[in-house]
Tab-separated table of C-alpha atoms and ligand atoms in Angstrom:
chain	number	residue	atom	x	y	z
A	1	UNK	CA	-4.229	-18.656	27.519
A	2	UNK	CA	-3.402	-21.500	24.620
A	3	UNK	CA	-6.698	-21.819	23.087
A	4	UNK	CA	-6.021	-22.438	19.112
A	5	UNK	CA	-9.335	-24.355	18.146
A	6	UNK	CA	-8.091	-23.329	14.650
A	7	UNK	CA	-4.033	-24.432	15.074
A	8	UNK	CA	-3.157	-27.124	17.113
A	9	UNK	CA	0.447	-26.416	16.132
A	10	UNK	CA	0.442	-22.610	16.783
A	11	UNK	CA	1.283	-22.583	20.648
A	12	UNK	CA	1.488	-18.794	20.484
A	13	UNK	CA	-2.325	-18.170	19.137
A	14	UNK	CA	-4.197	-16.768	22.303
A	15	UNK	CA	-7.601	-15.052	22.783
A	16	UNK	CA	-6.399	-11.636	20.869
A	17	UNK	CA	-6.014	-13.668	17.575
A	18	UNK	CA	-9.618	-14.610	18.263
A	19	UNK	CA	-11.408	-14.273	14.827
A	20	UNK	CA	-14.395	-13.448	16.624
A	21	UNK	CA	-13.354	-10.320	18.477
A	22	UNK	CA	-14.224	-6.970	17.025
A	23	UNK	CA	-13.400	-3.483	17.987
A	24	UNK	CA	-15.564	-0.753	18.610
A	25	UNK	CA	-14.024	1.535	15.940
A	26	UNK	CA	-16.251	0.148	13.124
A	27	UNK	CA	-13.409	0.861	10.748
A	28	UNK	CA	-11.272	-2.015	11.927
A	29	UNK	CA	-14.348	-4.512	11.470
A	30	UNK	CA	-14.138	-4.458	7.535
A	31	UNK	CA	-12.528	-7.531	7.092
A	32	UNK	CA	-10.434	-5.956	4.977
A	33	UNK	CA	-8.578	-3.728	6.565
A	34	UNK	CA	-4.687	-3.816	7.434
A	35	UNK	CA	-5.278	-3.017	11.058
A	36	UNK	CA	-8.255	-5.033	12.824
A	37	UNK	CA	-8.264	-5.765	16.929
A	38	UNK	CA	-6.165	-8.985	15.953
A	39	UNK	CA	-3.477	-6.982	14.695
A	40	UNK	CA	-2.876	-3.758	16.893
A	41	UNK	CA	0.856	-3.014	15.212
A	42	UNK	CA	3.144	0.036	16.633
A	43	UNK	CA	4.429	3.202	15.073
A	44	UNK	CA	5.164	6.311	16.206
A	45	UNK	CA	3.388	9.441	15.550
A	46	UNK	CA	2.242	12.912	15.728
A	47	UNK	CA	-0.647	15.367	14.207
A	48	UNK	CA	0.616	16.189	10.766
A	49	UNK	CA	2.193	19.558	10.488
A	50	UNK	CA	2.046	19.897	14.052
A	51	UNK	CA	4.940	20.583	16.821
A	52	UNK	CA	3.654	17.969	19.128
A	53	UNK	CA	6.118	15.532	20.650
A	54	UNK	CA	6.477	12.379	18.492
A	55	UNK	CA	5.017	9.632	20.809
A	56	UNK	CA	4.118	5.696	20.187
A	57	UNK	CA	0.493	4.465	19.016
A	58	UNK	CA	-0.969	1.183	17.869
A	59	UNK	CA	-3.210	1.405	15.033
A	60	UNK	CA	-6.940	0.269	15.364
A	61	UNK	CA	-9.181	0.541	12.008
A	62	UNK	CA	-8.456	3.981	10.457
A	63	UNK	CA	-6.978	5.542	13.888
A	64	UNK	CA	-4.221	5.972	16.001
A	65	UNK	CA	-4.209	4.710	19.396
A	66	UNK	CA	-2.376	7.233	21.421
A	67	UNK	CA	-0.439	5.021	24.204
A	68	UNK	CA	0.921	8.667	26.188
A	69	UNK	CA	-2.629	9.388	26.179
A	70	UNK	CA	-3.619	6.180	27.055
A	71	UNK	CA	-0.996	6.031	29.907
A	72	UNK	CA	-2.675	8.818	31.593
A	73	UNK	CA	-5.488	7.424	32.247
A	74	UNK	CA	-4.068	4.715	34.602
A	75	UNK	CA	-6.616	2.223	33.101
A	76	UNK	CA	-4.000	-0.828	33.189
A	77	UNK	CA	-2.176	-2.575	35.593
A	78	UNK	CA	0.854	-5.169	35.980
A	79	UNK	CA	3.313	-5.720	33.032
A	80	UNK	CA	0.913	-3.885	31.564
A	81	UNK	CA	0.770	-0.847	33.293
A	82	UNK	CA	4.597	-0.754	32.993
A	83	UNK	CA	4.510	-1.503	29.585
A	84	UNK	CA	2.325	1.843	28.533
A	85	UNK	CA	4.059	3.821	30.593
A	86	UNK	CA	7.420	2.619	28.529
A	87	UNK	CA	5.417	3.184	25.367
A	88	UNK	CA	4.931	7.066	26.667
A	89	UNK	CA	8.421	8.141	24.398
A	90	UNK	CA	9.303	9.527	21.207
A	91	UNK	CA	10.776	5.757	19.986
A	92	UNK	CA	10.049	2.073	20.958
A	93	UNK	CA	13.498	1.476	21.990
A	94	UNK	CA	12.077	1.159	25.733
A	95	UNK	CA	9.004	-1.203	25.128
A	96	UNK	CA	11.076	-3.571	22.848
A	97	UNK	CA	13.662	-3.709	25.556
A	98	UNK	CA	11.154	-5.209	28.373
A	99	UNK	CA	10.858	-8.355	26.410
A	100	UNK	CA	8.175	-10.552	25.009
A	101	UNK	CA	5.871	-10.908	28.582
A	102	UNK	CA	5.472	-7.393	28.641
A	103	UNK	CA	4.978	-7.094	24.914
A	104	UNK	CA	2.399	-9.594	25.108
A	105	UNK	CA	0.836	-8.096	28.428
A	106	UNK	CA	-0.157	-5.038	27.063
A	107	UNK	CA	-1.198	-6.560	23.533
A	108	UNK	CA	-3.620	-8.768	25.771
A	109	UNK	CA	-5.045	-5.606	27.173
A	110	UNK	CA	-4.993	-3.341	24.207
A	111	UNK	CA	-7.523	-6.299	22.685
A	112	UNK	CA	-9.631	-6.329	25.631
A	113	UNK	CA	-9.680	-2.456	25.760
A	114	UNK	CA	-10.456	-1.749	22.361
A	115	UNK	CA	-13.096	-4.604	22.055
A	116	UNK	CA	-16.669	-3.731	21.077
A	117	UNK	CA	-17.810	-5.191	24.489
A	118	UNK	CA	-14.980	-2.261	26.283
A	119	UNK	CA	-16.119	-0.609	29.204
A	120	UNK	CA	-13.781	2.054	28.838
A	121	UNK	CA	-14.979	2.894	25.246
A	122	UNK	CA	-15.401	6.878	26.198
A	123	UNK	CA	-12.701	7.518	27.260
A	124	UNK	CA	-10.423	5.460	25.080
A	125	UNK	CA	-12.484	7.228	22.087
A	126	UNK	CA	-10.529	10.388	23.332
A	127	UNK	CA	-7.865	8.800	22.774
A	128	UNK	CA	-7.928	8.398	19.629
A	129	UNK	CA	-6.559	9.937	16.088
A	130	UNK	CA	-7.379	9.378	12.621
A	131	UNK	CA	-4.405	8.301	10.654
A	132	UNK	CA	-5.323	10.414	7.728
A	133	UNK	CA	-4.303	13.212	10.722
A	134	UNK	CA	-0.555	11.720	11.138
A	135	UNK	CA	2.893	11.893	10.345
A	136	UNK	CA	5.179	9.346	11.016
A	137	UNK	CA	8.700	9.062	12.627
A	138	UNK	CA	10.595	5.711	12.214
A	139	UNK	CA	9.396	3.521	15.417
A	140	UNK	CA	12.601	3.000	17.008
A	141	UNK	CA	16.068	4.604	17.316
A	142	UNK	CA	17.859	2.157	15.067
A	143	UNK	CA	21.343	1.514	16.684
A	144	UNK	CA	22.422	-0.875	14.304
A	145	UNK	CA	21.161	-1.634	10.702
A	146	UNK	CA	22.454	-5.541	8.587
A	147	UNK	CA	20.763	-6.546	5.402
A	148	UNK	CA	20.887	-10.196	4.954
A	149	UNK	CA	19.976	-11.303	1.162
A	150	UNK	CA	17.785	-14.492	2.256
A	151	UNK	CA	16.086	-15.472	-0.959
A	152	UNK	CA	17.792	-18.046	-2.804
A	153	UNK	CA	16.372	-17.087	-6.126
A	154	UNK	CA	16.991	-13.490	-5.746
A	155	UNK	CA	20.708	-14.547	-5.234
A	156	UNK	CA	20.818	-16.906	-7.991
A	157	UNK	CA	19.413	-14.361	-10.390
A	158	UNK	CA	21.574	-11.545	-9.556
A	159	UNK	CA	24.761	-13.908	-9.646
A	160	UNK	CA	23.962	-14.925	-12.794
A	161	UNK	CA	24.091	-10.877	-13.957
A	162	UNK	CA	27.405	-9.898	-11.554
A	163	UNK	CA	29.209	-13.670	-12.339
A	164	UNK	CA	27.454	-15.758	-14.799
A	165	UNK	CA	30.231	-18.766	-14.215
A	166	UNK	CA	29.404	-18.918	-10.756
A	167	UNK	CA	25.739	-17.776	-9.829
A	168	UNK	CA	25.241	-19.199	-6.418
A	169	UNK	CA	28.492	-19.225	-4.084
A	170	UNK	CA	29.188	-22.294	-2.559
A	171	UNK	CA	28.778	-20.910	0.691
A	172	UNK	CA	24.987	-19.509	-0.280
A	173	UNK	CA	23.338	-22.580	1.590
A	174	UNK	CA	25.247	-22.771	4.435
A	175	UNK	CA	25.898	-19.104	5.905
A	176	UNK	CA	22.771	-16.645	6.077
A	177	UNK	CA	24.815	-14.229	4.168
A	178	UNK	CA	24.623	-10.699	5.738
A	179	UNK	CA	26.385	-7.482	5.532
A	180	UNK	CA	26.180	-4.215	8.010
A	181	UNK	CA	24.094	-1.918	6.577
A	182	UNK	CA	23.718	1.871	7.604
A	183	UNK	CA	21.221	3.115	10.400
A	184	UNK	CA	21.977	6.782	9.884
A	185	UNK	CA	19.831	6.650	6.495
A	186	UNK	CA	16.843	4.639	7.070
A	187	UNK	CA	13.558	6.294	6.578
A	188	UNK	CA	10.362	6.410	7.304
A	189	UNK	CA	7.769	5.891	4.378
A	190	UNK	CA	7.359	9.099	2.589
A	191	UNK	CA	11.005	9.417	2.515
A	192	UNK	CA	12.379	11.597	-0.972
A	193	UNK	CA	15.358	10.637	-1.479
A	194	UNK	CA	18.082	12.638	-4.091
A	195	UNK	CA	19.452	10.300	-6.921
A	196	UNK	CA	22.848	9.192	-5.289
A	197	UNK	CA	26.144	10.516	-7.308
A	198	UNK	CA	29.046	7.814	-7.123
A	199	UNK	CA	32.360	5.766	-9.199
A	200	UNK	CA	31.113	4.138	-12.705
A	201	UNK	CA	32.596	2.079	-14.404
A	202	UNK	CA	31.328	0.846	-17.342
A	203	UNK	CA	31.531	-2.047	-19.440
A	204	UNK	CA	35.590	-1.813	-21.049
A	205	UNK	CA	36.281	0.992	-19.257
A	206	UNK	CA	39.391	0.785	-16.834
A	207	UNK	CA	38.806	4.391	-15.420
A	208	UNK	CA	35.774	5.668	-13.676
A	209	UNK	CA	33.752	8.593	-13.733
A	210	UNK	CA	31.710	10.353	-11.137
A	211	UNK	CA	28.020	10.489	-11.885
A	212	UNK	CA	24.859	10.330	-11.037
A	213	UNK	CA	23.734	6.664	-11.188
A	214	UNK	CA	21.507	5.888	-14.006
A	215	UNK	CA	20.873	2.313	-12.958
A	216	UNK	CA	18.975	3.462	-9.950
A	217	UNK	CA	16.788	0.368	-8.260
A	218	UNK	CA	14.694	-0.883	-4.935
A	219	UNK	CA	14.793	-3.862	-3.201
A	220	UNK	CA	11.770	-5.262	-1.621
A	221	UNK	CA	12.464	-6.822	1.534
A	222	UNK	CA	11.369	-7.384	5.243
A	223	UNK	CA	12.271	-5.736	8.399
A	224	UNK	CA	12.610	-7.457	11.255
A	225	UNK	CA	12.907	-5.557	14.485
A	226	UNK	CA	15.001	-6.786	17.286
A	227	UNK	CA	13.357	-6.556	20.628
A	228	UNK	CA	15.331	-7.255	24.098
A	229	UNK	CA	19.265	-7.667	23.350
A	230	UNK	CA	21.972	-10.133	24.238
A	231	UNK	CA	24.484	-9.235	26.102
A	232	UNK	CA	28.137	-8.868	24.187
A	233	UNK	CA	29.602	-12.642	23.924
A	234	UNK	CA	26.306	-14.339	24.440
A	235	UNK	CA	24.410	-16.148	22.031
A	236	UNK	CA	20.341	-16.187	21.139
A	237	UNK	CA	19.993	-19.605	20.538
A	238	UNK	CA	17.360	-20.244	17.410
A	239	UNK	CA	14.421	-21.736	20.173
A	240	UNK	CA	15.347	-18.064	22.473
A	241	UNK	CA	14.971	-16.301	18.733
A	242	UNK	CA	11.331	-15.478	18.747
A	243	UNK	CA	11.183	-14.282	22.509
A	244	UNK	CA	13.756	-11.126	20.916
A	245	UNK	CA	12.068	-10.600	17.733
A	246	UNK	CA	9.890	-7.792	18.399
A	247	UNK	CA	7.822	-7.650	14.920
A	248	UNK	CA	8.613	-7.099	11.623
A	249	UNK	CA	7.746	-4.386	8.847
A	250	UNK	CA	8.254	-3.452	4.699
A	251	UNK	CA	11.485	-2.469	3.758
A	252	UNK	CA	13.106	-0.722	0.576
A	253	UNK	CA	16.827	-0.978	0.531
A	254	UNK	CA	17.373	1.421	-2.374
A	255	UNK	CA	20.241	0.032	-5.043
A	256	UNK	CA	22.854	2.112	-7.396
A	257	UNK	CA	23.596	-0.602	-9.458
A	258	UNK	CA	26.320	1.028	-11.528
A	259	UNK	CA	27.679	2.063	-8.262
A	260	UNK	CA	27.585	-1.469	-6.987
A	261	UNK	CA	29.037	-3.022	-9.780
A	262	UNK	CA	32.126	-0.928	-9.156
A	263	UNK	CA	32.596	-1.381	-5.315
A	264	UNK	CA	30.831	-4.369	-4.332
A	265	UNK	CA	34.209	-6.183	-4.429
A	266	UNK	CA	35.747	-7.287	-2.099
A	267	UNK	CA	34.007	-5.990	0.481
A	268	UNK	CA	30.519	-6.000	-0.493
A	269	UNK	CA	28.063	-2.966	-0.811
A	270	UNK	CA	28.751	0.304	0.588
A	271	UNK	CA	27.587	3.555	-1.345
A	272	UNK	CA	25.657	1.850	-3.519
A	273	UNK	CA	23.221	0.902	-0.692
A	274	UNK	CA	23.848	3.144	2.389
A	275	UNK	CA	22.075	6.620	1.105
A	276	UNK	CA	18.504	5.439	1.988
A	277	UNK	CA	16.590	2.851	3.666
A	278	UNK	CA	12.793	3.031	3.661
A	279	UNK	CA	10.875	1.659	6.147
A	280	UNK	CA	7.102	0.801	6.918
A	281	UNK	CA	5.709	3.282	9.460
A	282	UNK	CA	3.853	0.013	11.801
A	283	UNK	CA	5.415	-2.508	13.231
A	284	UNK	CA	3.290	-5.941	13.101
A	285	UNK	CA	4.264	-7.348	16.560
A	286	UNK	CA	5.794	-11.564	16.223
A	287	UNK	CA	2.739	-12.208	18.178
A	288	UNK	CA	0.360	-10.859	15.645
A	289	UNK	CA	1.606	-12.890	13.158
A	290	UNK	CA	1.688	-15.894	15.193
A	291	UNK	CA	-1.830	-17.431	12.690
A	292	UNK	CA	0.302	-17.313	9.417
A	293	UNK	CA	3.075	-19.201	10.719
A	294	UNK	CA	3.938	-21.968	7.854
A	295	UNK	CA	6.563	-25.139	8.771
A	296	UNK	CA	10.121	-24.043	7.544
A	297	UNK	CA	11.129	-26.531	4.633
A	298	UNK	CA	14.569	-27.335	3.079
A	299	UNK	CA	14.770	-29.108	0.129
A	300	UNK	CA	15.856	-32.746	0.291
A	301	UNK	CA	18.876	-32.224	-2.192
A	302	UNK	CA	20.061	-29.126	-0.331
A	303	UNK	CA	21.995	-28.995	2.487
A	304	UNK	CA	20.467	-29.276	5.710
A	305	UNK	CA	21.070	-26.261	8.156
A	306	UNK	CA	23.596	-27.091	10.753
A	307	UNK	CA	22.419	-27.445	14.324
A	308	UNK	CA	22.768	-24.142	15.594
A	309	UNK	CA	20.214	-23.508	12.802
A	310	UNK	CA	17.755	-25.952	13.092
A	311	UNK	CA	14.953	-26.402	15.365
A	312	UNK	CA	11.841	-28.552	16.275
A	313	UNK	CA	10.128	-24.991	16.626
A	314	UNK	CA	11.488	-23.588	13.606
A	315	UNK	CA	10.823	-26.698	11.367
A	316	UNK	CA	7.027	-26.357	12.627
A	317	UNK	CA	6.623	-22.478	12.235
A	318	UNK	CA	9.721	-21.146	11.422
A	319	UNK	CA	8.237	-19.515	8.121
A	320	UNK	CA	5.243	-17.134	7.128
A	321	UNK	CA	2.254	-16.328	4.956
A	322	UNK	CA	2.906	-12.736	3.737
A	323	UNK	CA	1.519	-11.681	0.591
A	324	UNK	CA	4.256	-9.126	-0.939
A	325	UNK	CA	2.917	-6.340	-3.428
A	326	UNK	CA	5.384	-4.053	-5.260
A	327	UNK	CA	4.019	-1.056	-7.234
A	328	UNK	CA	5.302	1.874	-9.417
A	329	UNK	CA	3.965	5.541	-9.451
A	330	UNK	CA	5.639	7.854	-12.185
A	331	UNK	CA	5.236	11.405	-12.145
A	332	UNK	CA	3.119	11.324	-15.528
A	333	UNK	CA	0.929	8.660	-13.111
A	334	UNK	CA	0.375	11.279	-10.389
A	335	UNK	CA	-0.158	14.175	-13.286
A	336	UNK	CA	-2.590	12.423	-14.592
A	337	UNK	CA	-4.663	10.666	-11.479
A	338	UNK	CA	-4.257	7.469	-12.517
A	339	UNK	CA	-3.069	4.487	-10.762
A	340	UNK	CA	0.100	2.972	-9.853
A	341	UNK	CA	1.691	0.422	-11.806
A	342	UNK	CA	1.449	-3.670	-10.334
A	343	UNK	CA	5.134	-4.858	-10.904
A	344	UNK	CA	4.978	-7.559	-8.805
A	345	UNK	CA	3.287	-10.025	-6.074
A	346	UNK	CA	4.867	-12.801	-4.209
A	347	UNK	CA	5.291	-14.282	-0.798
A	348	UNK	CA	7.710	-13.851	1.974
A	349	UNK	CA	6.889	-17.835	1.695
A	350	UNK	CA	8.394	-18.871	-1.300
A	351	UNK	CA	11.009	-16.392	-1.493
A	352	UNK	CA	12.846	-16.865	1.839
A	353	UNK	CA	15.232	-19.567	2.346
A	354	UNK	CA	16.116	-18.544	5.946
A	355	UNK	CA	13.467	-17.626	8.453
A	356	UNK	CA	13.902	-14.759	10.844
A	357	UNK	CA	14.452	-16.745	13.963
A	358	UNK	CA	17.779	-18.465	12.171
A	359	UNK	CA	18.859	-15.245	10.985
A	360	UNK	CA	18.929	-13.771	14.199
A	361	UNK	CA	20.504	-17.194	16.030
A	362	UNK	CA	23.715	-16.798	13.233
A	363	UNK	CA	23.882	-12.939	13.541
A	364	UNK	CA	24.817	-13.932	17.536
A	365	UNK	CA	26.543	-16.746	16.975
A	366	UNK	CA	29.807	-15.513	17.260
A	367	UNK	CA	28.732	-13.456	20.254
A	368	UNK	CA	27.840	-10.308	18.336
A	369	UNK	CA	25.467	-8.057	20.567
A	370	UNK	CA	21.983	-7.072	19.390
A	371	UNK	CA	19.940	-4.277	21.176
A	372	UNK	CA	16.568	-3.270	21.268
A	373	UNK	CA	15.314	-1.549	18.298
A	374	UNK	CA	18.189	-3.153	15.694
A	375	UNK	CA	17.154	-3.847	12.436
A	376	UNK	CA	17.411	-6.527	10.557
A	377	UNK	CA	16.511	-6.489	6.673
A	378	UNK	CA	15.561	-10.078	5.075
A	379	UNK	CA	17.331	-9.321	1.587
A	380	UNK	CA	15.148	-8.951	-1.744
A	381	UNK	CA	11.827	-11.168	-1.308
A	382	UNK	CA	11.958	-12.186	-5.020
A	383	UNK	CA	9.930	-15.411	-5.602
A	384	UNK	CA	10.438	-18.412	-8.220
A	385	UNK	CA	8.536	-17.008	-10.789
A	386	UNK	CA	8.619	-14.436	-13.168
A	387	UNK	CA	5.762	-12.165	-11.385
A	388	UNK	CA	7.369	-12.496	-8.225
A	389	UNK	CA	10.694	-10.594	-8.551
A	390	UNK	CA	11.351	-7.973	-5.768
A	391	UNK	CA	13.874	-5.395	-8.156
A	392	UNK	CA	13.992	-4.005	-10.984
A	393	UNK	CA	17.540	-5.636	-12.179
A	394	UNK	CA	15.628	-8.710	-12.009
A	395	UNK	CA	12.390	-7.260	-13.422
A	396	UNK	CA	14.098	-5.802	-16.515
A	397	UNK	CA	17.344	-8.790	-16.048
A	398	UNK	CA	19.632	-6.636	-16.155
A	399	UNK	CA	18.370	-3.393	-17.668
A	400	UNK	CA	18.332	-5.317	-21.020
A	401	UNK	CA	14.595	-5.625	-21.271
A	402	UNK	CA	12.157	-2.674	-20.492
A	403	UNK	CA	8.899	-3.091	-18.756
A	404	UNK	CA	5.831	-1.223	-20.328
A	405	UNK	CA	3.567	0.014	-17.701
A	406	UNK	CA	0.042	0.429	-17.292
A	407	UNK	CA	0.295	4.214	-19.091
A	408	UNK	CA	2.740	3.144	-21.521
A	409	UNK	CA	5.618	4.235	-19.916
A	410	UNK	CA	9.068	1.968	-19.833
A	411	UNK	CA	11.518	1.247	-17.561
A	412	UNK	CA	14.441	-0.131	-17.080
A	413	UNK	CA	15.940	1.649	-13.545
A	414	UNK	CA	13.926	4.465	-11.549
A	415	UNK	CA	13.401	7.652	-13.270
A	416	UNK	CA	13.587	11.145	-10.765
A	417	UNK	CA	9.833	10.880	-9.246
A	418	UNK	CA	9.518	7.945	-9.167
A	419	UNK	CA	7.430	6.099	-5.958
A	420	UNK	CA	8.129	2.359	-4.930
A	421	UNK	CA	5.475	1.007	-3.188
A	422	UNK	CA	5.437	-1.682	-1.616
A	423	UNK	CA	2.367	-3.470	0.376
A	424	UNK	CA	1.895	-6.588	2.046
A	425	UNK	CA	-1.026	-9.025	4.311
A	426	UNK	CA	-1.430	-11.508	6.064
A	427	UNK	CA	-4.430	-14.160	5.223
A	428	UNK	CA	-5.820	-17.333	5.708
A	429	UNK	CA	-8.623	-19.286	6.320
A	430	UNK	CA	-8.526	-19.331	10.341
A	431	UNK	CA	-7.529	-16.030	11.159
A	432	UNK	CA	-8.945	-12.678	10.471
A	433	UNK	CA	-6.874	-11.017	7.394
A	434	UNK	CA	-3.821	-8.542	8.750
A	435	UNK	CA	-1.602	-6.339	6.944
A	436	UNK	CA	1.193	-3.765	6.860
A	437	UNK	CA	0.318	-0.941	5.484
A	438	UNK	CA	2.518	0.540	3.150
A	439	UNK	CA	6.240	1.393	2.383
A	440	UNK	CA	6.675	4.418	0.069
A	441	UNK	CA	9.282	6.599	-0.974
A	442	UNK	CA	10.451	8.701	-4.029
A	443	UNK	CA	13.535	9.481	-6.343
A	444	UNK	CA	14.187	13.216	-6.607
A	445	UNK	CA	16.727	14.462	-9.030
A	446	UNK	CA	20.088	15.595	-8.161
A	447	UNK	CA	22.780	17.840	-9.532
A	448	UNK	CA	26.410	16.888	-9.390
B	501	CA	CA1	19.184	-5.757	0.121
């Protein structure tokens, strides 16, 4: 199945990342759409407003590919003929846990099936069911949730707000640093979320006060989904990392800053962060993403990763070509019909200073136990430059200077309606474009 006229490198790039192929939905032959045959990402869905049982699809062009449905009609065999049936549930949980043959089984037939040369085009077109149609659930039961905070200049900028004499801790390029987030709260996009109430502190004050936070913020960041587990005192190994990350999605992780600023010591976040999570609806599988791989590169004057973080494998590929996009939608924006606000553009690329396969290699380490359908948050994708930062305390450093948007609105922190955004793709000359969709989610007010 290698056949990478395009990649020599990219072992992983098989017929379905074919640029050739198209689909018989038209829609997914645009060239620019998020969701061509090369991509075929998972979500799980149901008719909007509907009581139907949640169940999984894979998105094709502007539709839903309905795998129950699909299951029914006993049109695959094999891994893959398990694999649909797995994929016949309200979550993902059961697919992710049969590991990356059977993942990549079925995504070898979904191509074939959905390919404008399909036999099986009739009944498949039954199948099928617009997204415009759809509502969301999030795609897996999410047993355990850790934000890691994997961009070096994200770190560096927010140290320099929280501890200006010490920006970067000295353990920064060593340890992937990590905390355990909440599952209970994470979202699917769309989520409305109330203005979290919380301790204050402010500047010369020594008591707090309860309030509502006023220095509300996002975080834009990547979710990466765990797959098949490892068993309780085993560890994934960073060349075993891939074969147990399932795919990867957008991901808000919500900030109180003035809540934050209060508790994050000793311990680290807790309220602050663990009222909401917003995800992406569609997960883009590993394999998908196999074209946009990029080598993984440590500067020369930094330290290099110890062994248990460093790979042949990862050095080659260990990194990726996503294009992040972060935008802004005010209340007077939606009143109005105009568009949202650009705040920023970057790349997972530049931002990321540990890739997902050696995050997931030091999260097992010490023997820690993943399971399918964990998720794993990259920490705020902020990039070098000024364009390119992925919050709003870095946007506005601080709250000290306000951005003017599009309308002539300001900001410093989120306002109640507020929407953050976020989109991302994947491009480049040898593979047809892919992307995300989108992350969304909005700031309702709250009363204390
Ligand atoms: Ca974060």
């Amino acid at each position: 199945m290698v056949c990478c006229p395009y990649n020599a490198v990219m072992t992983f790039v098989n017929d379905t990342h074919n640029p050739a192929l198209k689909s018989f939905v038209d829609s997914a032959n645009t060239g620019t759409t998020d969701f061509p045959i090369q991509n075929l990402p998972f979500a799980v869905f149901r008719r909007a407003g509907s009581k139907e049982d949640f169940r999984c699809g894979v998105a094709i062009g502007d539709q839903v590919l309905d795998l129950t449905a699909l299951g029914k009609m006993h049109l695959l065999s094999g891994d893959a003929a398990q694999a649909v049936q797995a994929c016949s549930e309200s979550s993902l949980n059961r697919f992710m846990a049969l590991g990356a043959a059977s993942w990549s089984a079925l995504r070898a037939s979904l191509s074939r099936l959905l390919s404008i040369d399909s036999p099986h085009e009739g009944v498949l077109r039954g199948c099928l069911v617009p997204q415009a149609d759809v509502e969301y659930d999030l795609p897996a039961r999410i047993g355990d949730y850790t934000d890691f905070y994997a961009s070096v200049h994200h770190a560096t900028n927010v140290g320099k707000l929280f501890r200006p004499d010490q920006p970067l801790l000295p353990n920064y390029k060593w340890v992937p640093i990590g905390y355990h987030g909440r599952a209970s709260s994470v979202g699917v996009s769309g989520q409305a979320l109330k203005r979290p109430v919380g301790q204050v502190c402010g500047a010369g004050q020594t008591v707090p006060v309860l309030q509502a936070s006023r220095r509300l913020d996002f975080e834009l960041e990547m979710g990466i989904f765990v797959g098949n587990g490892n068993a309780l005192g085993s560890r994934v190994s960073i060349d075993e990392a891939p074969s147990h990350l399932f795919g990867m999605c957008l991901l808000n992780d919500w900030s109180a800053r003035d809540i934050q600023g209060w508790e994050y010591q000793p311990l680290g976040p807790f309220l602050s962060k663990n009222f909401g999570t917003t995800i992406s609806p569609w997960i883009v599988t590993n394999e998908a993403l196999a074209p946009f791989r990029k080598p993984f590169v440590r500067d020369a004057a930094d330290p290099q990763p110890l062994p248990y973080l460093t790979s042949d494998n990862n050095s080659a590929q260990g990194s990726l070509n996503v294009s992040l996009e972060l935008l802004i939608e005010t209340q007077a924006m939606r009143d109005t019909g105009t568009v949202p606000h650009s705040l920023s553009r970057g790349n997972y690329n530049d931002a990321a200073y540990w890739t997902p396969q050696q995050l997931i290699a030091h999260h097992t380490v010490n023997g820690c136990n993943l399971q399918p359908g964990d998720l794993l948050g990259t920490g705020t994708l902020s990039g070098p430059t000024a364009d390119s930062l992925g919050s709003l305390l870095e946007i506005t450093e601080g709250g000290k200077k306000a951005v003017t948007l599009h309308n002539g609105q300001t900001r410093t922190f989120l306002e109640d309606g507020d929407t953050i955004i976020m989109r991302a793709h994947c491009e480049s000359d040898a593979a047809v474009r892919i992307g995300f969709g989108e992350c969304r989610g909005v700031i309702l007010a709250v009363e204390l």
